[in-house]
Amino acid sequence: QIAEVHERRSEYEPAINWVEKGLNYLNGDEQSNEAARIYLIGARTFDHQGRLDKAMDWCQKSLAIASGIKTREAQQTTAQAYTRLSAICLLRGDFDLSIPFCQESIQIYQEIEDTAGQIGPYIIVGMAYFSLGNWGQAQDAFDKSLGIATAIGDIDGQSRASNNLALIHLARGDWDQAQLLFEQNSNIWKQIGMAKD
């Protein structure tokens, strides 16, 4: 958890140090969901550093461990690992690879009835479709993500989904709808004190 706090603050070196400490505490017993989660935090940290090969490797280690454990928590970790893999593929420009990873993640989240977990993979798959020029499928994915985020009150999810919807409207030349979405987004962030004029 300390590693995760550092990672979210973009303090990557301390994050990796704590990840390594976490792995050392396992004393070689890495067949647990905790080990899978530690590898996933490491993968996310390497991803944000732009070390995509290392991120992919650690993500696959997380997936290999978590997918063999039959608990709800491990299924969540598995879904998170697929989402991270899809994000890495998106950054690499491997859009056709990103899509099935997202679909796998969404399916797992649906099976365990984790509605909130679906927001991220829907956004990523929408970005992959958008990058491939499949604007209809991209909009459908963003709409689903926005619907979930709105229903559960996830401001960050609403923001990311509506921003991406605005980009589709921009690409289609629908300037008014794009501007409306950008303005709504800005107002949401101002209300919660996360944006300035």
Coordinates of C-alpha atoms in Angstrom, one line a residue:
Q1 CA 0.0 0.0 0.0
I2 CA 2.9 2.4 0.7
A3 CA 4.2 1.6 -2.8
E4 CA 0.8 2.4 -4.3
V5 CA 0.8 5.8 -2.5
H6 CA 4.2 6.7 -3.9
E7 CA 3.2 5.5 -7.4
R8 CA 0.0 7.7 -7.3
R9 CA 2.2 10.7 -6.3
S10 CA 4.5 9.9 -9.3
E11 CA 7.3 9.1 -6.9
Y12 CA 8.5 6.1 -8.9
E13 CA 11.8 5.2 -7.3
P14 CA 10.4 5.0 -3.8
A15 CA 7.4 3.0 -5.2
I16 CA 9.7 0.4 -6.8
N17 CA 11.7 0.2 -3.6
W18 CA 8.6 -0.6 -1.6
V19 CA 7.4 -3.1 -4.2
E20 CA 10.7 -4.9 -3.9
K21 CA 10.3 -4.9 -0.1
G22 CA 6.9 -6.3 -0.5
L23 CA 8.1 -9.1 -2.7
N24 CA 10.9 -9.9 -0.1
Y25 CA 8.4 -10.2 2.7
L26 CA 6.8 -13.1 0.7
N27 CA 10.0 -15.1 1.2
G28 CA 9.7 -16.7 -2.2
D29 CA 6.0 -17.7 -1.8
E30 CA 4.6 -15.8 -4.7
Q31 CA 1.5 -17.8 -5.4
S32 CA -0.9 -15.4 -3.6
N33 CA -3.1 -12.6 -4.6
E34 CA -1.0 -10.3 -2.6
A35 CA 2.0 -11.2 -4.8
A36 CA -0.1 -10.6 -7.9
R37 CA -1.1 -7.2 -6.6
I38 CA 2.5 -6.2 -5.8
Y39 CA 3.5 -7.1 -9.4
L40 CA 0.6 -5.1 -10.7
I41 CA 1.7 -2.0 -8.7
G42 CA 5.2 -2.5 -10.1
A43 CA 3.7 -2.8 -13.6
R44 CA 1.8 0.4 -13.3
T45 CA 4.9 2.2 -12.0
F46 CA 7.0 1.0 -14.9
D47 CA 4.2 1.9 -17.3
H48 CA 4.1 5.5 -16.0
Q49 CA 7.9 5.7 -16.3
G50 CA 7.6 4.7 -20.0
R51 CA 9.4 1.4 -19.3
L52 CA 6.8 -0.5 -21.3
D53 CA 8.7 -3.8 -21.8
K54 CA 9.3 -4.0 -18.0
A55 CA 5.7 -3.0 -17.3
M56 CA 4.4 -5.7 -19.7
D57 CA 6.6 -8.3 -18.1
W58 CA 5.5 -7.5 -14.5
C59 CA 1.8 -7.3 -15.7
Q60 CA 2.1 -10.8 -17.1
K61 CA 3.6 -12.1 -13.9
S62 CA 0.6 -10.6 -12.0
L63 CA -1.8 -12.2 -14.4
A64 CA -0.1 -15.6 -14.3
I65 CA -0.5 -15.6 -10.5
A66 CA -3.9 -14.1 -10.1
S67 CA -5.6 -16.1 -12.8
G68 CA -4.7 -19.3 -10.9
I69 CA -6.5 -18.2 -7.7
K70 CA -10.2 -18.7 -7.4
T71 CA -11.3 -15.9 -5.2
R72 CA -13.2 -12.7 -6.0
E73 CA -10.2 -10.6 -5.0
A74 CA -8.0 -12.5 -7.3
Q75 CA -10.5 -12.2 -10.1
Q76 CA -10.4 -8.4 -9.5
T77 CA -6.6 -8.5 -9.7
T78 CA -6.9 -10.5 -12.9
A79 CA -9.3 -8.0 -14.5
Q80 CA -7.0 -5.1 -13.4
A81 CA -4.0 -6.9 -15.0
Y82 CA -5.9 -7.2 -18.3
T83 CA -6.8 -3.6 -18.1
R84 CA -3.1 -2.6 -17.5
L85 CA -2.0 -4.9 -20.4
S86 CA -4.6 -3.1 -22.7
A87 CA -3.3 0.3 -21.6
I88 CA 0.3 -0.7 -22.3
C89 CA -0.7 -2.0 -25.8
L90 CA -2.6 1.3 -26.4
L91 CA 0.6 3.2 -25.6
R92 CA 2.6 1.0 -28.0
G93 CA 0.1 1.5 -30.8
D94 CA -1.0 -2.1 -30.7
F95 CA -4.7 -1.2 -30.9
D96 CA -5.8 -4.7 -32.1
L97 CA -4.2 -6.3 -29.1
S98 CA -5.5 -3.7 -26.7
I99 CA -9.2 -4.5 -27.5
P100 CA -9.3 -8.2 -26.6
F101 CA -7.5 -7.5 -23.3
C102 CA -10.2 -4.9 -22.4
Q103 CA -13.0 -7.2 -23.4
E104 CA -11.5 -9.9 -21.1
S105 CA -11.3 -7.4 -18.3
I106 CA -14.9 -6.2 -18.8
Q107 CA -16.2 -9.8 -18.9
I108 CA -14.5 -10.7 -15.6
Y109 CA -15.8 -7.5 -13.9
Q110 CA -19.3 -8.4 -15.2
E111 CA -19.0 -12.0 -13.9
I112 CA -18.1 -10.8 -10.4
E113 CA -20.6 -7.9 -10.5
D114 CA -18.0 -5.2 -10.1
T115 CA -19.7 -2.4 -11.9
A116 CA -17.1 0.3 -11.1
G117 CA -14.3 -1.8 -12.4
Q118 CA -15.7 -1.7 -15.9
I119 CA -15.2 2.1 -16.3
G120 CA -11.4 1.9 -17.0
P121 CA -11.5 -0.9 -19.6
Y122 CA -14.5 0.7 -21.4
I123 CA -12.5 3.9 -21.7
I124 CA -9.4 2.2 -23.0
V125 CA -11.3 0.0 -25.5
G126 CA -13.0 3.2 -26.7
M127 CA -9.6 4.9 -27.2
A128 CA -8.4 1.8 -29.1
Y129 CA -11.4 1.9 -31.4
F130 CA -11.1 5.7 -31.8
S131 CA -7.4 5.2 -32.8
L132 CA -8.5 2.6 -35.4
G133 CA -11.1 5.0 -36.8
N134 CA -14.1 3.0 -35.5
W135 CA -15.9 6.0 -34.1
G136 CA -19.2 4.3 -33.6
Q137 CA -17.7 1.5 -31.4
A138 CA -15.6 4.1 -29.6
Q139 CA -18.6 6.2 -28.8
D140 CA -20.5 3.1 -27.6
A141 CA -17.7 2.2 -25.2
F142 CA -17.4 5.8 -23.9
D143 CA -21.2 6.0 -23.5
K144 CA -21.1 2.8 -21.4
S145 CA -18.3 4.1 -19.3
L146 CA -20.0 7.5 -18.8
G147 CA -23.2 5.8 -17.9
I148 CA -21.6 3.7 -15.2
A149 CA -19.5 6.5 -13.8
T150 CA -22.6 8.8 -13.6
A151 CA -24.7 6.1 -11.9
I152 CA -22.1 5.5 -9.2
G153 CA -20.9 9.1 -8.8
D154 CA -17.4 8.6 -10.1
I155 CA -16.3 12.1 -11.0
D156 CA -12.9 11.0 -12.5
G157 CA -14.6 8.4 -14.7
Q158 CA -17.2 10.9 -15.8
S159 CA -14.5 13.3 -16.7
R160 CA -12.4 10.8 -18.7
A161 CA -15.4 9.4 -20.6
S162 CA -16.9 12.8 -21.5
N163 CA -13.5 14.2 -22.6
N164 CA -13.1 11.3 -25.0
L165 CA -16.7 11.7 -26.2
A166 CA -15.9 15.3 -26.9
L167 CA -12.9 14.2 -29.0
I168 CA -15.2 12.1 -31.1
H169 CA -17.5 15.0 -31.7
L170 CA -14.5 17.2 -32.6
A171 CA -13.3 14.6 -35.1
R172 CA -16.8 14.5 -36.7
G173 CA -17.0 18.3 -36.9
D174 CA -19.7 18.6 -34.3
W175 CA -18.2 21.6 -32.6
D176 CA -21.2 22.6 -30.5
Q177 CA -21.5 19.2 -28.8
A178 CA -17.8 18.9 -28.2
Q179 CA -17.7 22.4 -26.6
L180 CA -20.7 21.5 -24.4
L181 CA -19.0 18.4 -23.1
F182 CA -15.7 20.2 -22.5
E183 CA -17.6 22.9 -20.6
Q184 CA -19.6 20.4 -18.5
N185 CA -16.4 18.7 -17.6
S186 CA -14.7 21.9 -16.6
N187 CA -17.6 22.8 -14.4
I188 CA -17.6 19.4 -12.6
W189 CA -13.9 19.8 -11.8
K190 CA -14.4 23.4 -10.6
Q191 CA -17.2 22.3 -8.3
I192 CA -14.9 19.8 -6.5
G193 CA -12.0 22.2 -6.4
M194 CA -9.8 20.3 -8.9
A195 CA -9.6 22.9 -11.7
K196 CA -8.9 26.6 -11.9
D197 CA -10.0 29.1 -14.6

